[in-house]
CSV table of C-alpha atoms and ligand atoms in Angstrom, one decimal:
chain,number,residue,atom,x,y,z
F,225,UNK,CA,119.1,60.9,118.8
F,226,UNK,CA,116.6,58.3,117.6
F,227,UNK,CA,118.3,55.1,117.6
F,228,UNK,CA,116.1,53.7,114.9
F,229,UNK,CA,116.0,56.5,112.8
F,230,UNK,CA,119.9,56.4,112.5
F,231,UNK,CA,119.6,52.5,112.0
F,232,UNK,CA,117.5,53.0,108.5
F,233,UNK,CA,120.2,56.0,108.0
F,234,UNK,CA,117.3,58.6,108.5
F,235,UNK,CA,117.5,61.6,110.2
F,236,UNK,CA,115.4,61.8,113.2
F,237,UNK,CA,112.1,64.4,113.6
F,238,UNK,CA,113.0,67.3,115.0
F,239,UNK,CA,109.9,67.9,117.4
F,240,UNK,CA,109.4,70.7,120.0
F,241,UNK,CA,110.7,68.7,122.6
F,242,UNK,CA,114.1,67.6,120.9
F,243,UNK,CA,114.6,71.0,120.0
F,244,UNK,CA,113.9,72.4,123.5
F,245,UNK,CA,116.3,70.0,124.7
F,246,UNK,CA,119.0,71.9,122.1
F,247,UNK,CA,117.9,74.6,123.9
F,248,UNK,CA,118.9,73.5,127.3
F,249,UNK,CA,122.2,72.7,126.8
F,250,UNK,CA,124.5,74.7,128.3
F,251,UNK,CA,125.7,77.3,126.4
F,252,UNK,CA,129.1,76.2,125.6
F,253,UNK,CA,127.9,73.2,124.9
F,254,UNK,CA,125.6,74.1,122.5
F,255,UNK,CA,127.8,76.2,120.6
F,256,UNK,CA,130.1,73.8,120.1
F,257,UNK,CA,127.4,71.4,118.3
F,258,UNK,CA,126.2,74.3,116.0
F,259,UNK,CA,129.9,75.1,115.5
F,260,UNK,CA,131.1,71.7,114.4
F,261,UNK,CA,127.4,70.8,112.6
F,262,UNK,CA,128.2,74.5,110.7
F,263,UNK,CA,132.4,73.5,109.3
F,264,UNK,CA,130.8,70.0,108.6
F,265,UNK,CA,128.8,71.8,106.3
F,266,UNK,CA,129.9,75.1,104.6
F,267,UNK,CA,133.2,77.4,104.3
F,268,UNK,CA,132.5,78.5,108.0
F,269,UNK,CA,133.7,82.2,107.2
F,270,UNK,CA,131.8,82.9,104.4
F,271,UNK,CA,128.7,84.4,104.4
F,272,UNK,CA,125.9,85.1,101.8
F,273,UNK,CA,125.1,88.9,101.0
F,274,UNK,CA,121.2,89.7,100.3
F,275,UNK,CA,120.0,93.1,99.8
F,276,UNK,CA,116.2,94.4,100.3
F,277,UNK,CA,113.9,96.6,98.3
F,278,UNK,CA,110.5,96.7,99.4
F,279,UNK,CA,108.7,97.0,96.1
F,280,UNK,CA,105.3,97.9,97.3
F,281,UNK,CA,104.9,99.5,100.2
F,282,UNK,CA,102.4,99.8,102.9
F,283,UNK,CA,98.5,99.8,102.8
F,284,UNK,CA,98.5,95.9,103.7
F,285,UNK,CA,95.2,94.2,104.3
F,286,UNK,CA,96.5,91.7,106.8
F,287,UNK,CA,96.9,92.2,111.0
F,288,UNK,CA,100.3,91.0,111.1
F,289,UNK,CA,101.1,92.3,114.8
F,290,UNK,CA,104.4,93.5,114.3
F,291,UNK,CA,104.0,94.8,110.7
F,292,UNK,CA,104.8,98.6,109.7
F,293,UNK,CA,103.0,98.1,106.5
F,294,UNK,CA,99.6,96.9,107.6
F,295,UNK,CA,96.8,99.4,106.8
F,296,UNK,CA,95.1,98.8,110.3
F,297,UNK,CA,97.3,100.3,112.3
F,298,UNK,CA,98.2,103.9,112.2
F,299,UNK,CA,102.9,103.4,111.8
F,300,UNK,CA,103.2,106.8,110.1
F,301,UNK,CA,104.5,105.2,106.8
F,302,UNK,CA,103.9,106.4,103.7
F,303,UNK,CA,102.2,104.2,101.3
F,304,UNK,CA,103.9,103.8,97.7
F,305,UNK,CA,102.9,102.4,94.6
F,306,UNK,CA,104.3,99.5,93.0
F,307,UNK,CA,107.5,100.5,91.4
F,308,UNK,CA,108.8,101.0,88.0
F,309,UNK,CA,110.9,98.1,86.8
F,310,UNK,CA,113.8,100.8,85.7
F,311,UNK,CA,113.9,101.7,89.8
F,312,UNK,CA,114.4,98.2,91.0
F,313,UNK,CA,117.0,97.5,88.4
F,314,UNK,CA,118.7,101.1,89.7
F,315,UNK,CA,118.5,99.6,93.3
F,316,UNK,CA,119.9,96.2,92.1
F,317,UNK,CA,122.6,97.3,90.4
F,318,UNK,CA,124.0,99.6,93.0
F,319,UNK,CA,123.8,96.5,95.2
F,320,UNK,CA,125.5,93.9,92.9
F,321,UNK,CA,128.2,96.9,92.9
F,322,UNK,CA,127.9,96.5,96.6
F,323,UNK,CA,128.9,93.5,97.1
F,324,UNK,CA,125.2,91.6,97.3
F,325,UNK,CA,125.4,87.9,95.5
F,326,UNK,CA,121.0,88.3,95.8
F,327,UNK,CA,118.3,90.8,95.5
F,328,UNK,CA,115.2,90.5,97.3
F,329,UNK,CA,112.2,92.3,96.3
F,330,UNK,CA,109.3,92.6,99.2
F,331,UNK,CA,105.4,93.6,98.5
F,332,UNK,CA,103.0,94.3,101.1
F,333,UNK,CA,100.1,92.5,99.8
F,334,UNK,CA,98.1,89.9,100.8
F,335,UNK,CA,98.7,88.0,97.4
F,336,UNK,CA,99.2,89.6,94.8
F,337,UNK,CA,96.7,90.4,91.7
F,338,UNK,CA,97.1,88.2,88.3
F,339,UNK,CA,98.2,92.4,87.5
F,340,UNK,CA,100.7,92.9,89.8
F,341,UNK,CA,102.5,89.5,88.9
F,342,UNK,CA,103.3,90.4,85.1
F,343,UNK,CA,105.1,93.3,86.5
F,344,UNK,CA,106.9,91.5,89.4
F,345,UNK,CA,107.8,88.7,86.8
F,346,UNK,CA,109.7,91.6,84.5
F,347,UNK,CA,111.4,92.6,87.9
F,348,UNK,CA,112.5,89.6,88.3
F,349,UNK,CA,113.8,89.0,84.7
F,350,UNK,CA,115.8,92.1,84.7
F,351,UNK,CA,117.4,91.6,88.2
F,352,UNK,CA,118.4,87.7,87.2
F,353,UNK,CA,120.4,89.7,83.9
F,354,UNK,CA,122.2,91.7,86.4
F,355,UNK,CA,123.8,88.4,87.5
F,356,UNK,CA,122.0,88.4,90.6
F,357,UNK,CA,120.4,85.6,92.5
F,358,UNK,CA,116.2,86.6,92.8
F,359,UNK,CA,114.1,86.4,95.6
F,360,UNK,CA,110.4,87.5,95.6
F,361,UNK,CA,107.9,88.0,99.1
F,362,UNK,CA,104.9,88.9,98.1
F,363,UNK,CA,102.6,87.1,100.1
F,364,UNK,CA,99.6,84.1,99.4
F,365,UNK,CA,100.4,82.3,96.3
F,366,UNK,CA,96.7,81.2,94.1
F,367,UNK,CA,97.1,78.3,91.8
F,368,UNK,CA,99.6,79.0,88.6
F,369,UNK,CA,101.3,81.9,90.3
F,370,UNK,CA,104.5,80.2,91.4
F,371,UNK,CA,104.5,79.1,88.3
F,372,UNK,CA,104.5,81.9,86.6
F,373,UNK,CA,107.3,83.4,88.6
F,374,UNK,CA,109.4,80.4,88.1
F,375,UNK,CA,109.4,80.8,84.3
F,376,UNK,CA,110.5,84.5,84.9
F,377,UNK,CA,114.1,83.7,86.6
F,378,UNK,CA,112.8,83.5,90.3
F,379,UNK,CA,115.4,81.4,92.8
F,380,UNK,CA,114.0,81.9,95.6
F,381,UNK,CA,110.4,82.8,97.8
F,382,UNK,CA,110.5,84.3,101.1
F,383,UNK,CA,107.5,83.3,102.9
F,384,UNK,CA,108.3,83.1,106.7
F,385,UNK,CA,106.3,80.5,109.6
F,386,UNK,CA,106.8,83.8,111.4
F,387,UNK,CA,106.4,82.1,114.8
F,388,UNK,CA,105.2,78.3,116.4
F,389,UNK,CA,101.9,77.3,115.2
F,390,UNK,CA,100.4,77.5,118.8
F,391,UNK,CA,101.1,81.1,119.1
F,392,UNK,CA,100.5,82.1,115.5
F,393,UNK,CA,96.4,83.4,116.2
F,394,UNK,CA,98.0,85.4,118.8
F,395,UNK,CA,99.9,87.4,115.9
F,396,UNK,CA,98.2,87.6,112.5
F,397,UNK,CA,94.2,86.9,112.5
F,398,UNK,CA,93.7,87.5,108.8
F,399,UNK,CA,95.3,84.7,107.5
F,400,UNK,CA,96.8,81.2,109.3
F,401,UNK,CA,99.8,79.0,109.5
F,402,UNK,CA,98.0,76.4,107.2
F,403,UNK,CA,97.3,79.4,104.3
F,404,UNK,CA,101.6,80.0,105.1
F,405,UNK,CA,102.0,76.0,104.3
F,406,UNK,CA,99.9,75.8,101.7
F,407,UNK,CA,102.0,79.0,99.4
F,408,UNK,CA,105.2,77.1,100.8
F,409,UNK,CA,104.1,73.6,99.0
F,410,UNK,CA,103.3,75.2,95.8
F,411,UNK,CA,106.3,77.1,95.8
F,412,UNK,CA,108.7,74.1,96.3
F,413,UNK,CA,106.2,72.0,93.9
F,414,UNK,CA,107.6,75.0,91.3
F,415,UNK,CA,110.7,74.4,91.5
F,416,UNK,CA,111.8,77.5,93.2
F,417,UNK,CA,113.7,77.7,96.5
F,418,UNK,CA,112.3,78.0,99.5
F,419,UNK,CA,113.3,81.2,102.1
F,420,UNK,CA,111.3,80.3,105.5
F,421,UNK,CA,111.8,81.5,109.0
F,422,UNK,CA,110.3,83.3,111.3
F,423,UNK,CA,110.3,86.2,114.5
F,424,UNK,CA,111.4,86.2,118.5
F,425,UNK,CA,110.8,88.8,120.6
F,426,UNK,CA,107.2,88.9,120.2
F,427,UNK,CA,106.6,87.5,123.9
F,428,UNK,CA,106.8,83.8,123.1
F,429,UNK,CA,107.6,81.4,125.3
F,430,UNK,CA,110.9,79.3,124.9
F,431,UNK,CA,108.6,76.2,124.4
F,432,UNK,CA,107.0,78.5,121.1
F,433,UNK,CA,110.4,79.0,119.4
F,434,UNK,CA,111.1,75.4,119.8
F,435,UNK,CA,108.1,74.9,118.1
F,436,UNK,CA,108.9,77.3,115.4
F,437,UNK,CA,112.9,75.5,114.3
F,438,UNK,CA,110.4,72.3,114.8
F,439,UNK,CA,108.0,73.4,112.4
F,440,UNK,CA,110.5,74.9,109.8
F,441,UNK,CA,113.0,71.7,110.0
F,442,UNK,CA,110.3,69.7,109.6
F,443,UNK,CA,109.3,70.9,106.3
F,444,UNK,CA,110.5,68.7,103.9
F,445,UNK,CA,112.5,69.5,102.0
F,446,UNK,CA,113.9,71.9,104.3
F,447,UNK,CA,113.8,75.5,103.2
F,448,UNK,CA,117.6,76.3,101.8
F,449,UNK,CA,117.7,79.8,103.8
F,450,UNK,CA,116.3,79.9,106.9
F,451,UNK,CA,116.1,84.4,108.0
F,452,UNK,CA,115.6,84.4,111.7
F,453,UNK,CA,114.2,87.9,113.0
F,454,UNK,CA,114.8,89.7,116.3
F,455,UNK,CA,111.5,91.8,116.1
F,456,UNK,CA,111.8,95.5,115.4
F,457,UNK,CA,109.4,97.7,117.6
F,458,UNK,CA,107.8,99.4,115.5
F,459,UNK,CA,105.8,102.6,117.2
F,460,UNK,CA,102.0,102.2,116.2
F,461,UNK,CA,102.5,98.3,116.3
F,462,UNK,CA,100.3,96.3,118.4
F,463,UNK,CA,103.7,94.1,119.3
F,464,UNK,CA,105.4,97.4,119.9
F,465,UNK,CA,102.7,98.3,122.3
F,466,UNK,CA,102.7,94.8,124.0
F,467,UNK,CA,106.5,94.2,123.5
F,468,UNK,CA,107.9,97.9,124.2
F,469,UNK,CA,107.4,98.1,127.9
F,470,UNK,CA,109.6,94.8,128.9
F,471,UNK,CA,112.8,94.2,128.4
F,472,UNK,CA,114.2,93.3,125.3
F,473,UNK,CA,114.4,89.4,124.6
F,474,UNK,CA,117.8,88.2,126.2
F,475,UNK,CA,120.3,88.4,123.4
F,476,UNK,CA,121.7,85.0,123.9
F,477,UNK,CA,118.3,83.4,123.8
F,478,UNK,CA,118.5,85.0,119.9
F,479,UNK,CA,122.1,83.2,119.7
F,480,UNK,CA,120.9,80.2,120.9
F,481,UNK,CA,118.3,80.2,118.0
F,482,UNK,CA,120.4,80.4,115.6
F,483,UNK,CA,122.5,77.7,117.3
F,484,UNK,CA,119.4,75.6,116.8
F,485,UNK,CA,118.1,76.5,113.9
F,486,UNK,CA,121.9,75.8,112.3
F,487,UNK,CA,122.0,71.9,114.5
F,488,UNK,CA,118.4,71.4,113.3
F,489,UNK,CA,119.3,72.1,109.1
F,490,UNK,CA,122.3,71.5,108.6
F,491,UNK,CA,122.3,72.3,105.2
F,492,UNK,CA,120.0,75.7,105.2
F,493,UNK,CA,122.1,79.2,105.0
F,494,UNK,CA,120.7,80.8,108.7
F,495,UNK,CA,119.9,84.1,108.2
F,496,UNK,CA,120.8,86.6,110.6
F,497,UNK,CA,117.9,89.1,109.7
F,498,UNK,CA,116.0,91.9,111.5
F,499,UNK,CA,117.2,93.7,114.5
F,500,UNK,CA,121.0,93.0,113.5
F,501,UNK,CA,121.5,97.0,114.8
F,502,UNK,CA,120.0,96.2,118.2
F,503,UNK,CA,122.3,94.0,118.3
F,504,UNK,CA,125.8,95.5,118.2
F,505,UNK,CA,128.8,93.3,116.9
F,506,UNK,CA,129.7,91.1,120.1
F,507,UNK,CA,126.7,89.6,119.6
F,508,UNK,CA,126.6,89.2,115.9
F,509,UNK,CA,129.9,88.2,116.3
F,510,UNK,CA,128.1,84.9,118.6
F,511,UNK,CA,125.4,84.7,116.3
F,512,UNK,CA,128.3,83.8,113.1
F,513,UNK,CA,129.9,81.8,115.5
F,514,UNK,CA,126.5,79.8,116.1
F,515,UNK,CA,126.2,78.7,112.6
F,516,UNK,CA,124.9,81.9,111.3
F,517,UNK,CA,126.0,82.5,107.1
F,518,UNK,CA,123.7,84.9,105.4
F,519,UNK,CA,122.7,88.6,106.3
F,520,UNK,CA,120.4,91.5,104.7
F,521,UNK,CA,123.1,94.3,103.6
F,522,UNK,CA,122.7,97.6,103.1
F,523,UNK,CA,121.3,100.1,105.1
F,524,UNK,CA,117.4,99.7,104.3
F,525,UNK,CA,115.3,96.3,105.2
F,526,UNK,CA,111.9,96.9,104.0
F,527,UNK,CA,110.7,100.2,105.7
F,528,UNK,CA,113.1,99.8,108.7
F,529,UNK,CA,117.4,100.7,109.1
F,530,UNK,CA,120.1,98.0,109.1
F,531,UNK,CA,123.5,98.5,109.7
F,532,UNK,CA,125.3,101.0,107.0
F,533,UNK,CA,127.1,98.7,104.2
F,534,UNK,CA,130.6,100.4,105.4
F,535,UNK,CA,129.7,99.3,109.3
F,536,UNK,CA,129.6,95.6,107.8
F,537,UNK,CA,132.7,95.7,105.6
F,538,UNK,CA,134.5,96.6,109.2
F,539,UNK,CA,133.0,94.1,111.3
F,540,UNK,CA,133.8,91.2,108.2
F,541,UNK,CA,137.3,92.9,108.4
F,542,UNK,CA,137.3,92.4,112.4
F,543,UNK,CA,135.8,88.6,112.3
F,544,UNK,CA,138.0,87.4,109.2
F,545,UNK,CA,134.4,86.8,107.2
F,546,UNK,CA,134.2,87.2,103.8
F,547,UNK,CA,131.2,87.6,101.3
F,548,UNK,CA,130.2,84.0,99.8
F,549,UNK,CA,130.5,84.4,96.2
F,550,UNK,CA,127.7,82.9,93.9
F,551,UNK,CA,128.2,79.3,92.5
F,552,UNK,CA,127.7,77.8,89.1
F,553,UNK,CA,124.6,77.4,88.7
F,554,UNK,CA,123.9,80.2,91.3
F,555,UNK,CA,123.8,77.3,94.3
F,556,UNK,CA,126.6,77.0,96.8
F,557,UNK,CA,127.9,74.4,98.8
F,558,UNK,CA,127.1,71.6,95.9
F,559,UNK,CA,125.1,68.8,97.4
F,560,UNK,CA,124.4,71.1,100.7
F,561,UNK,CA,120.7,72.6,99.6
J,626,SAM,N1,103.6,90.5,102.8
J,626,SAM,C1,104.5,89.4,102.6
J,626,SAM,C2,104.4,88.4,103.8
J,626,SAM,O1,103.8,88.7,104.8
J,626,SAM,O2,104.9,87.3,103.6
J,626,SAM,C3,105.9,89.8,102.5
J,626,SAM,C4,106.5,91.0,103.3
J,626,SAM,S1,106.6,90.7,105.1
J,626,SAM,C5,107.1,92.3,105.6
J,626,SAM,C6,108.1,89.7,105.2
J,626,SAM,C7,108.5,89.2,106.6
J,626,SAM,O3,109.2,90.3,107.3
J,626,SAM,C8,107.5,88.8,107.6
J,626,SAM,O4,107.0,87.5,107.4
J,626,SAM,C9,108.2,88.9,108.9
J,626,SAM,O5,108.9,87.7,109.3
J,626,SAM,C10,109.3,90.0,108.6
J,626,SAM,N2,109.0,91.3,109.4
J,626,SAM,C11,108.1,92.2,109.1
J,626,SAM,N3,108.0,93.2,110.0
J,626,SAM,C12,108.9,92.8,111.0
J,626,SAM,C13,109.4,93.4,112.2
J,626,SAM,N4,108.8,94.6,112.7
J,626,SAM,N5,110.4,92.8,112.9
J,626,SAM,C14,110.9,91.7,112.4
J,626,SAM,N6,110.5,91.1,111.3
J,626,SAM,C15,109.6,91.6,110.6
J,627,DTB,C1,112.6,88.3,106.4
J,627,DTB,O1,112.5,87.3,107.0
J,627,DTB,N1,113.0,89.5,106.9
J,627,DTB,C2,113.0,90.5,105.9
J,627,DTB,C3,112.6,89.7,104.6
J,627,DTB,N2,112.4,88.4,105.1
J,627,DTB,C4,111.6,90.2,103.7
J,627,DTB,C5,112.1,91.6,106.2
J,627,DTB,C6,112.4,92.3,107.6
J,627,DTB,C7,111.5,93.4,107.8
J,627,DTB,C8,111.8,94.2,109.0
J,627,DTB,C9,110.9,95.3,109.2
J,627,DTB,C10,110.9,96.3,108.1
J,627,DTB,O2,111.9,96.8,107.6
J,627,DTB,O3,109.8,96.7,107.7
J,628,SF4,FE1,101.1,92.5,105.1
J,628,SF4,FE2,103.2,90.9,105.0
J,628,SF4,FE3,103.1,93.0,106.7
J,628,SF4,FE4,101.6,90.9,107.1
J,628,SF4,S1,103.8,91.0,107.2
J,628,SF4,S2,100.9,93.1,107.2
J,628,SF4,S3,101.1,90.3,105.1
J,628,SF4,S4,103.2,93.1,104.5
């Protein structure tokens, strides 16, 4: 800890080193501190229920590296229009029914049109009457966007760092990690909540995912959910091509990200996101016990499967978890972000 810091009552910077040092620790060690940071916090077993619907799919512009939906490589996936309002209200009703608290909405653009955004904002509208928490990824925000969205009902944005700033022209070429800051600012200067995390498994160093919790701790305020991917290897990929041949990333270098990212915000719901079938449940069941309290349920993430709704009613029944229900004023944890 910086001594001086805690003297003016201030947290300290989480920097790449500080982090790494989390890192280090042995493992029992740091799952203790992410275990007592976690009850010091929030109910520690309840967890938040979001379900996906990609909204737009496919035909992407960008070079994301591990991207499905990206029109330069050749994933087999069918592109689809944007949908009709009356099929996203299906989709979020049947996951309110579910058990899902929020309702995420994904679009494969770029940014999206001035267009494309009148009929997103009606999405989001009709989702909020469900009685559903929104959340919206749809890319680059221009100027008045965020805005826009914001008047429509939106909670949250999901706009992920994806990876540490070093490594982040090794991923994605078409757009950088200062555009990624620059939608996050105007999305907080909205009013609307911030979703921000990122990817492992994509051949980064240790030293780069330190970066990464650095970077997304740092942001201030820090984002309130925090989705931490394993990647998925998607065939056609270039990750999947660089990725596939070695060995999968250690599992309990994931757990010990979600350790970290939980000690580094305290107040942030960790997502355990991407790649929870990989997985299996022993080491979900570490991942929970590292501080992770939020998942994507139901059996679709964007173009890609997640464990079946039924598999993760057992494995809540198994662990004693329960869903989080949604707070007045749709936040939880009052004072916790
Ligand atoms: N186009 C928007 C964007 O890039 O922000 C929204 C959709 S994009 C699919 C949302 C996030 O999904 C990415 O930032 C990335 O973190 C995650 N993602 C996409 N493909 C993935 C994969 N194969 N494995 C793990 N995470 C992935
Ligand atoms: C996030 O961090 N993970 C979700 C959500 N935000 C939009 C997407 C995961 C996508 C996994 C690959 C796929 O299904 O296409
Ligand atoms: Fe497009 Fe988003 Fe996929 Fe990148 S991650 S290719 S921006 S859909």
């Amino acid at each position: 800890m910086n001594d001086i810091a805690l003297e003016a009552g201030l947290a300290p910077a989480w920097t790449p080193d500080r982090v790494e040092a989390l890192y280090a620790l042995p493992f029992g060690d740091l799952m203790f501190r992410a275990q007592s940071v976690h009850r010091a916090h929030f109910d520690p077993n309840a967890v938040q229920l979001s379900t996906l619907l990609s909204v737009k799919t496919g035909g992407c512009s960008e070079d994301c590296g591990y991207c499905s939906q990206s029109a330069r490589y050749d994933t087999g996936l069918e592109r689809e229009r944007l949908l009709d309002v009356a099929e996203v209200v299906q989709s979020a009703r049947a996951a309110k029914a579910s058990g899902a608290t929020r309702f995420c909405m994904g679009a494969a653009w770029r940014g999206p049109k001035d267009r494309d955004l009148d009929a997103v904002a009606e999405m989001v509208r009709e989702v909020k009457a469900l009685g559903l928490e929104t959340c919206v990824t749809l890319g680059m925000l221009k100027a008045g966007q965020a805005e826009r969205l914001k008047a429509a009902g939106l909670d949250y944005y999901n706009h992920n760092l994806d990876t540490g700033s070093e490594f982040y022209g090794q991923v994605i070429t078409t757009h950088g990690h200062a555009d990624r800051l620059d939608t996050l600012a105007q999305v907080r200067q909205a009013g609307i909540h911030v979703c921000c995390g990122g990817i492992i498994g994509m051949g980064e160093t240790r030293r780069v995912r330190a970066q990464l919790i650095a970077e997304l701790a740092s942001l201030d305020p820090q984002p309130e959910s925090v989705p931490i991917n394993m990647l998925v290897k998607v065939p056609g990929t270039p990750l999947a091509a660089q990725c596939g041949q070695d060995a999968d990333l250690d599992p309990l270098e994931f757990v010990r990200t979600i350790a970290v990212a939980r000690i580094t915000m305290p107040r942030s719901h960790v997502r355990l996101s991407a790649g929870r079938r990989e997985l299996g449940e022993a080491v979900q069941a570490l991942c929970f016990l590292a501080g992770a309290n939020s998942i994507f349920y139901g059996e679709r993430l964007l173009t890609t499967g997640n464990p079946e709704a039924d598999a993760d009613r057992r494995l809540f029944e198994k662990l004693g978890l329960r869903p989080e229900p949604v707070q007045e004023g749709g936040r939880r944890c009052a004072g916790h972000g």
